[in-house]
Coordinates of C-alpha atoms in Angstrom, one line a residue:
M1 CA -19.3 -27.8 11.8
T2 CA -15.7 -28.5 10.8
R3 CA -13.8 -25.6 9.4
P4 CA -11.8 -26.0 6.1
G5 CA -8.3 -27.2 6.9
S6 CA -9.2 -28.1 10.6
G7 CA -9.3 -31.9 9.9
L8 CA -6.5 -34.4 10.3
R9 CA -3.9 -33.8 7.6
P10 CA -1.5 -36.6 6.6
F11 CA 1.6 -34.5 7.7
S12 CA 0.0 -32.6 10.6
I13 CA 1.4 -32.6 14.1
K14 CA -1.7 -34.6 15.3
A15 CA -1.0 -37.3 12.7
K16 CA 2.7 -37.5 13.8
L17 CA 1.8 -37.8 17.4
G18 CA -0.8 -40.4 16.6
T19 CA 1.8 -42.3 14.6
L20 CA 4.2 -42.1 17.5
V21 CA 1.7 -43.7 19.8
V22 CA 0.9 -46.4 17.4
I23 CA 4.6 -47.2 16.8
S24 CA 5.2 -47.3 20.6
V25 CA 2.3 -49.7 21.0
F26 CA 3.5 -52.0 18.2
I27 CA 7.1 -52.0 19.6
T28 CA 5.8 -52.9 23.1
T29 CA 3.5 -55.6 21.7
G30 CA 6.2 -57.0 19.5
L31 CA 8.7 -57.2 22.3
L32 CA 6.1 -58.8 24.6
I33 CA 5.4 -61.5 21.9
V34 CA 9.1 -62.1 21.6
A35 CA 9.4 -62.4 25.4
L36 CA 6.6 -65.0 25.5
R37 CA 8.1 -67.1 22.8
T38 CA 11.7 -66.9 24.0
R39 CA 10.8 -67.0 27.7
T40 CA 12.8 -63.7 28.2
E41 CA 12.2 -61.9 31.5
F42 CA 9.6 -59.1 31.3
R43 CA 12.0 -56.6 33.0
F44 CA 14.4 -56.8 30.0
I45 CA 11.5 -56.4 27.6
T46 CA 10.2 -53.4 29.6
V47 CA 13.7 -51.7 29.5
F48 CA 14.1 -52.3 25.8
S49 CA 10.5 -51.0 25.2
V50 CA 11.1 -47.8 27.2
I51 CA 14.5 -47.2 25.4
A52 CA 13.0 -47.7 22.0
T53 CA 10.0 -45.5 22.7
L54 CA 12.3 -42.7 24.1
L55 CA 14.5 -42.8 21.1
I56 CA 11.6 -42.5 18.7
T57 CA 10.0 -39.8 20.8
Q58 CA 13.2 -37.8 20.9
F59 CA 13.5 -38.0 17.1
V60 CA 9.9 -36.7 16.7
A61 CA 10.3 -34.1 19.4
H62 CA 13.4 -32.7 17.8
G63 CA 11.6 -32.3 14.5
L64 CA 8.8 -30.3 16.3
T65 CA 10.9 -28.2 18.7
A66 CA 13.7 -27.1 16.3
P67 CA 11.4 -25.0 14.2
L68 CA 9.9 -23.5 17.3
D69 CA 13.4 -22.5 18.5
E70 CA 14.1 -20.8 15.2
M71 CA 10.7 -19.0 15.3
R72 CA 11.5 -17.7 18.7
A73 CA 14.9 -16.4 17.5
V74 CA 13.2 -14.7 14.5
A75 CA 10.5 -13.2 16.8
R76 CA 13.3 -11.9 19.1
S77 CA 15.0 -10.3 16.1
I78 CA 11.7 -8.7 15.0
S79 CA 11.2 -7.2 18.5
H80 CA 14.6 -5.6 18.2
G81 CA 13.8 -4.0 14.8
D82 CA 15.7 -6.6 12.6
Y83 CA 13.4 -7.6 9.8
T84 CA 16.0 -9.4 7.7
R85 CA 15.6 -12.9 9.1
R86 CA 13.1 -15.4 7.9
V87 CA 11.9 -18.8 9.2
S88 CA 13.3 -21.6 7.1
G89 CA 10.5 -24.2 7.8
A90 CA 7.9 -22.5 5.6
G91 CA 8.0 -25.5 3.2
R92 CA 6.8 -28.0 5.9
R93 CA 3.4 -29.6 5.3
D94 CA 2.1 -29.3 8.8
E95 CA 0.9 -26.6 11.3
L96 CA 4.5 -25.5 11.9
G97 CA 4.9 -24.9 8.2
D98 CA 1.7 -22.7 8.2
L99 CA 3.0 -20.8 11.3
A100 CA 6.4 -20.3 9.6
Q101 CA 4.6 -18.9 6.5
T102 CA 2.5 -16.6 8.7
I103 CA 5.6 -15.3 10.5
N104 CA 7.4 -14.7 7.2
R105 CA 4.5 -12.8 5.8
M106 CA 4.2 -10.8 9.0
T107 CA 7.9 -10.0 8.8
D108 CA 7.6 -8.9 5.2
D109 CA 4.7 -6.6 6.1
L110 CA 6.6 -5.1 9.1
E111 CA 9.7 -4.6 6.9
A112 CA 7.6 -2.8 4.3
E113 CA 5.9 -0.6 6.9
D114 CA 9.3 0.2 8.4
R115 CA 10.7 1.1 5.0
H116 CA 7.6 3.2 4.3
R117 CA 8.0 5.0 7.6
K118 CA 11.7 5.8 6.9
E119 CA 10.8 7.0 3.4
L120 CA 8.0 9.2 4.8
V121 CA 10.4 10.8 7.2
A122 CA 13.0 11.4 4.4
N123 CA 10.4 12.7 2.0
V124 CA 8.7 15.0 4.5
S125 CA 12.1 16.3 5.7
H126 CA 13.1 17.0 2.1
E127 CA 9.7 18.7 1.4
L128 CA 9.8 20.8 4.5
R129 CA 13.4 21.9 4.2
T130 CA 13.0 23.9 1.0
P131 CA 10.0 26.1 1.8
I132 CA 11.2 26.6 5.4
A133 CA 14.7 27.7 4.2
A134 CA 13.2 30.0 1.6
L135 CA 10.7 31.5 4.0
R136 CA 13.4 32.0 6.6
A137 CA 15.6 33.7 4.0
V138 CA 12.8 36.1 3.0
L139 CA 12.0 37.0 6.6
E140 CA 15.7 37.4 7.6
N141 CA 16.2 39.8 4.7
V142 CA 13.1 41.8 5.8
V143 CA 14.3 41.9 9.5
D144 CA 17.9 42.8 8.5
G145 CA 16.7 45.6 6.2
V146 CA 18.2 43.9 3.1
S147 CA 14.8 43.9 1.4
A148 CA 11.6 45.8 2.1
A149 CA 8.4 44.2 3.2
D150 CA 6.7 45.1 -0.1
P151 CA 3.9 43.1 -1.6
E152 CA 6.2 41.2 -3.9
T153 CA 8.4 40.0 -1.0
M154 CA 5.3 39.1 1.1
R155 CA 3.8 37.3 -1.8
T156 CA 7.0 35.1 -2.0
A157 CA 6.7 34.3 1.7
L158 CA 3.0 33.5 1.2
K159 CA 3.8 31.0 -1.5
Q160 CA 6.2 29.1 0.8
T161 CA 3.6 29.1 3.5
E162 CA 1.0 27.7 1.1
R163 CA 3.4 25.0 0.1
L164 CA 3.8 24.0 3.7
G165 CA 0.0 24.0 4.1
R166 CA -0.3 21.6 1.1
L167 CA 2.2 19.2 2.6
V168 CA 0.4 19.3 6.0
E169 CA -2.9 18.6 4.2
T170 CA -1.3 15.6 2.4
L171 CA -0.1 14.2 5.8
L172 CA -3.6 14.6 7.3
D173 CA -5.0 12.7 4.3
L174 CA -2.5 10.0 5.0
S175 CA -3.5 9.9 8.6
R176 CA -7.1 9.5 7.7
L177 CA -6.2 6.8 5.3
D178 CA -4.4 4.8 8.0
N179 CA -7.0 5.3 10.6
G180 CA -10.0 4.7 8.3
V181 CA -12.0 7.2 10.2
L182 CA -13.3 9.2 7.3
A183 CA -16.7 8.2 5.9
I184 CA -18.0 9.6 2.6
K185 CA -20.8 12.0 2.3
A186 CA -22.3 11.3 -1.2
R187 CA -24.7 13.5 -3.0
R188 CA -25.9 14.0 -6.6
F189 CA -24.2 16.7 -8.7
E190 CA -23.8 17.8 -12.3
V191 CA -20.5 16.5 -13.6
W192 CA -19.6 19.2 -16.2
P193 CA -19.7 22.3 -13.9
Y194 CA -18.0 20.2 -11.1
L195 CA -15.1 19.0 -13.2
S196 CA -14.8 22.4 -14.9
G197 CA -14.3 23.9 -11.5
V198 CA -11.6 21.3 -10.6
L199 CA -9.7 22.1 -13.8
K200 CA -9.9 25.8 -13.2
E201 CA -8.6 25.4 -9.7
A202 CA -5.7 23.3 -11.1
N203 CA -4.8 26.0 -13.6
L204 CA -5.1 28.8 -10.9
A205 CA -3.0 26.8 -8.4
A206 CA -0.3 26.3 -11.0
S207 CA -0.2 30.0 -11.9
Q208 CA 0.0 31.0 -8.3
R209 CA 2.9 28.6 -7.6
R210 CA 5.1 30.0 -10.3
L211 CA 7.1 32.1 -7.9
S212 CA 7.7 29.2 -5.4
S213 CA 11.3 28.2 -5.1
G214 CA 12.1 24.7 -6.0
S215 CA 9.0 24.4 -8.2
G216 CA 8.6 21.3 -10.2
N217 CA 6.4 20.0 -12.9
H218 CA 3.3 20.5 -10.8
S219 CA 3.7 24.3 -11.2
R220 CA 3.9 24.2 -15.0
T221 CA 1.6 26.4 -16.9
D222 CA 2.4 25.2 -20.4
V223 CA 0.2 22.1 -20.3
H224 CA -3.3 22.5 -21.6
L225 CA -6.1 20.9 -19.6
H226 CA -9.1 19.7 -21.7
L227 CA -12.5 18.5 -20.4
D228 CA -14.8 16.2 -22.3
V229 CA -18.1 15.3 -20.6
S230 CA -20.7 13.3 -22.5
P231 CA -23.6 13.8 -22.3
P232 CA -23.2 17.4 -21.2
E233 CA -26.1 17.0 -18.7
L234 CA -24.4 14.0 -17.1
T235 CA -25.0 13.7 -13.3
A236 CA -23.3 11.4 -10.8
Y237 CA -23.6 10.4 -7.1
A238 CA -20.4 10.6 -5.1
D239 CA -18.6 12.5 -2.3
A240 CA -17.6 15.7 -4.0
E241 CA -14.7 16.4 -1.6
R242 CA -13.2 12.9 -2.0
L243 CA -13.7 12.9 -5.8
H244 CA -11.9 16.3 -5.9
Q245 CA -8.9 14.6 -4.3
V246 CA -9.0 11.9 -6.9
V247 CA -9.3 14.2 -10.0
A248 CA -6.8 16.8 -8.6
N249 CA -4.2 14.2 -7.8
L250 CA -4.6 12.5 -11.2
I251 CA -4.4 15.8 -13.0
D252 CA -1.3 16.8 -11.0
N253 CA 0.4 13.5 -11.8
A254 CA -0.5 13.8 -15.5
V255 CA 0.8 17.4 -15.7
K256 CA 4.1 16.4 -14.1
H257 CA 4.8 13.8 -16.8
S258 CA 3.5 15.8 -19.8
P259 CA 5.9 17.0 -22.5
P260 CA 6.3 20.8 -23.0
H261 CA 3.1 22.3 -24.2
G262 CA 1.4 18.9 -23.8
R263 CA -2.3 18.1 -23.3
V264 CA -4.1 16.5 -20.4
T265 CA -7.7 15.3 -21.1
V266 CA -10.3 14.5 -18.5
L267 CA -13.1 12.4 -19.9
A268 CA -16.4 11.7 -18.1
R269 CA -19.0 9.2 -19.2
R270 CA -22.1 7.6 -17.7
G271 CA -21.4 4.2 -16.0
E272 CA -23.4 1.0 -16.1
H273 CA -25.6 1.8 -13.0
P274 CA -27.8 4.8 -12.2
E275 CA -25.7 7.9 -11.2
S276 CA -22.5 5.9 -11.7
L277 CA -19.5 7.6 -13.3
E278 CA -16.6 6.6 -15.5
L279 CA -13.6 8.9 -15.6
E280 CA -10.4 8.9 -17.7
I281 CA -7.4 11.1 -17.3
V282 CA -5.2 10.9 -20.4
D283 CA -1.8 12.6 -20.9
E284 CA 0.8 12.6 -23.6
G285 CA 3.8 11.7 -21.5
P286 CA 6.1 8.7 -21.6
G287 CA 3.5 6.4 -20.1
I288 CA 3.9 3.8 -17.4
P289 CA 5.8 0.6 -18.1
E290 CA 3.6 -2.5 -17.8
A291 CA 5.8 -3.9 -15.1
E292 CA 5.2 -0.8 -13.0
R293 CA 1.4 -0.5 -13.4
H294 CA 0.5 -2.6 -10.4
R295 CA 2.7 -0.4 -8.1
V296 CA 1.8 3.1 -9.2
F297 CA -0.9 3.4 -6.5
E298 CA 1.4 2.3 -3.7
R299 CA 2.6 4.9 -1.2
F300 CA 5.8 6.7 -1.9
N301 CA 6.1 5.2 -5.4
R302 CA 7.3 8.0 -7.7
G303 CA 7.5 5.7 -10.7
Q304 CA 10.4 5.1 -13.1
A305 CA 9.3 7.2 -16.0
S306 CA 11.5 10.1 -16.8
S307 CA 10.1 13.6 -16.7
P308 CA 10.9 16.6 -18.8
H309 CA 12.5 18.3 -15.9
G310 CA 14.6 15.5 -14.8
P311 CA 14.1 12.8 -12.2
G312 CA 13.0 13.8 -8.8
S313 CA 12.2 17.3 -9.8
D314 CA 8.6 17.1 -9.1
G315 CA 9.0 17.6 -5.4
G316 CA 6.2 15.1 -4.6
T317 CA 5.9 12.8 -1.7
G318 CA 4.7 9.8 -3.7
L319 CA 1.3 9.9 -1.9
G320 CA -1.0 11.5 -4.5
L321 CA -2.0 8.4 -6.3
A322 CA -2.2 6.4 -3.1
I323 CA -4.7 8.9 -1.8
A324 CA -6.6 8.8 -5.0
R325 CA -6.9 5.0 -4.8
W326 CA -8.0 5.4 -1.1
A327 CA -10.8 7.8 -2.1
V328 CA -12.0 5.6 -4.9
D329 CA -12.0 2.6 -2.6
L330 CA -14.2 4.5 -0.1
H331 CA -16.8 4.7 -2.8
G332 CA -16.5 1.0 -3.6
G333 CA -15.1 1.9 -7.1
R334 CA -12.1 0.9 -9.2
I335 CA -9.0 2.7 -10.4
G336 CA -6.3 1.4 -12.6
V337 CA -3.9 2.1 -15.5
A338 CA -5.5 1.2 -18.9
E339 CA -3.8 0.4 -22.2
S340 CA -2.9 3.4 -24.3
T341 CA -1.0 3.9 -27.5
R342 CA 0.4 7.1 -26.3
G343 CA 1.0 8.5 -22.8
C344 CA -0.8 7.3 -19.7
R345 CA -4.5 6.6 -19.4
I346 CA -6.0 6.1 -15.9
Q347 CA -9.5 4.9 -15.5
V348 CA -11.8 5.5 -12.5
T349 CA -15.2 3.9 -12.1
L350 CA -17.6 5.1 -9.3
P351 CA -20.6 2.8 -8.8
G352 CA -23.2 5.6 -8.0
E353 CA -25.9 4.7 -5.6
V354 CA -25.7 0.9 -6.0
R355 CA -22.6 0.1 -4.0
T356 CA -21.7 3.4 -2.4
Q357 CA -20.7 3.0 1.3
G358 CA -22.2 5.4 3.8

């Protein structure tokens, strides 16, 4: 069975080589006819035929080898970590054009991965520096006798340690995301008590982080969290731990961008299929520009919307929404930014028992 695109295309290399053979045969035949009619010696005809064939072959060969030389140079640059060069023959309508497009796409992907790696190092370094410096200052003061090892001082040190733990957990989630080694363990559960517990944990975590130095929007306690589940006895089928990551990260992101004394609402409704679930997380912040909506779930994307505490004050790594999308994808569900007249509205759909991967 012939695969799509595996046949002879008008501008393929096979067609060009076939044309070369046909032209060479026609030249030789034509010169042979001329020799018979003009009684020219065959040795002259043979020389002329060979020269003409070589010239045409050289012309065709140059068109085939020049792109290969450029591809080799680009590949050598990639091997040395230079992702700025691209192959210029991507517009050709033959196999070399397809290869050039593939190399350019590969280079784009490698350049993006290299940029993400550098951003990760920069973000992690920034995130680690603040709690480590604060923890070191607290411990040095205790060792030098400047401050006593009282509960308040130890509580401050504990906050910094917890912040380090959260960062390490985020990095572990990222590692699982890249390796794809984590399977979901779905079960049936009641939605109201489950989401109520998630919201209580979010409020408790924000209250406990108030003493952390360098705290950002995620430690605010002025934002009201509201839960709306209908019907109240709603049940769903999903991996509770992975769903916790989704809801917690979406709430964290919504709180970051909420105005002072704003409101974040978590809505849960029954989906189309048995035990399926539809969630919405709605805030009253500045919202997400339409041009940015397709990028908000990419890694390290912190968005362009301003926050009440100034840009970059959230102290986040830009991984929360990427991890949320990963967890939703594990369930075979969907996540996206929906239209909203005010603030941001993110919709999550989990398929229940119909398409859940095990």
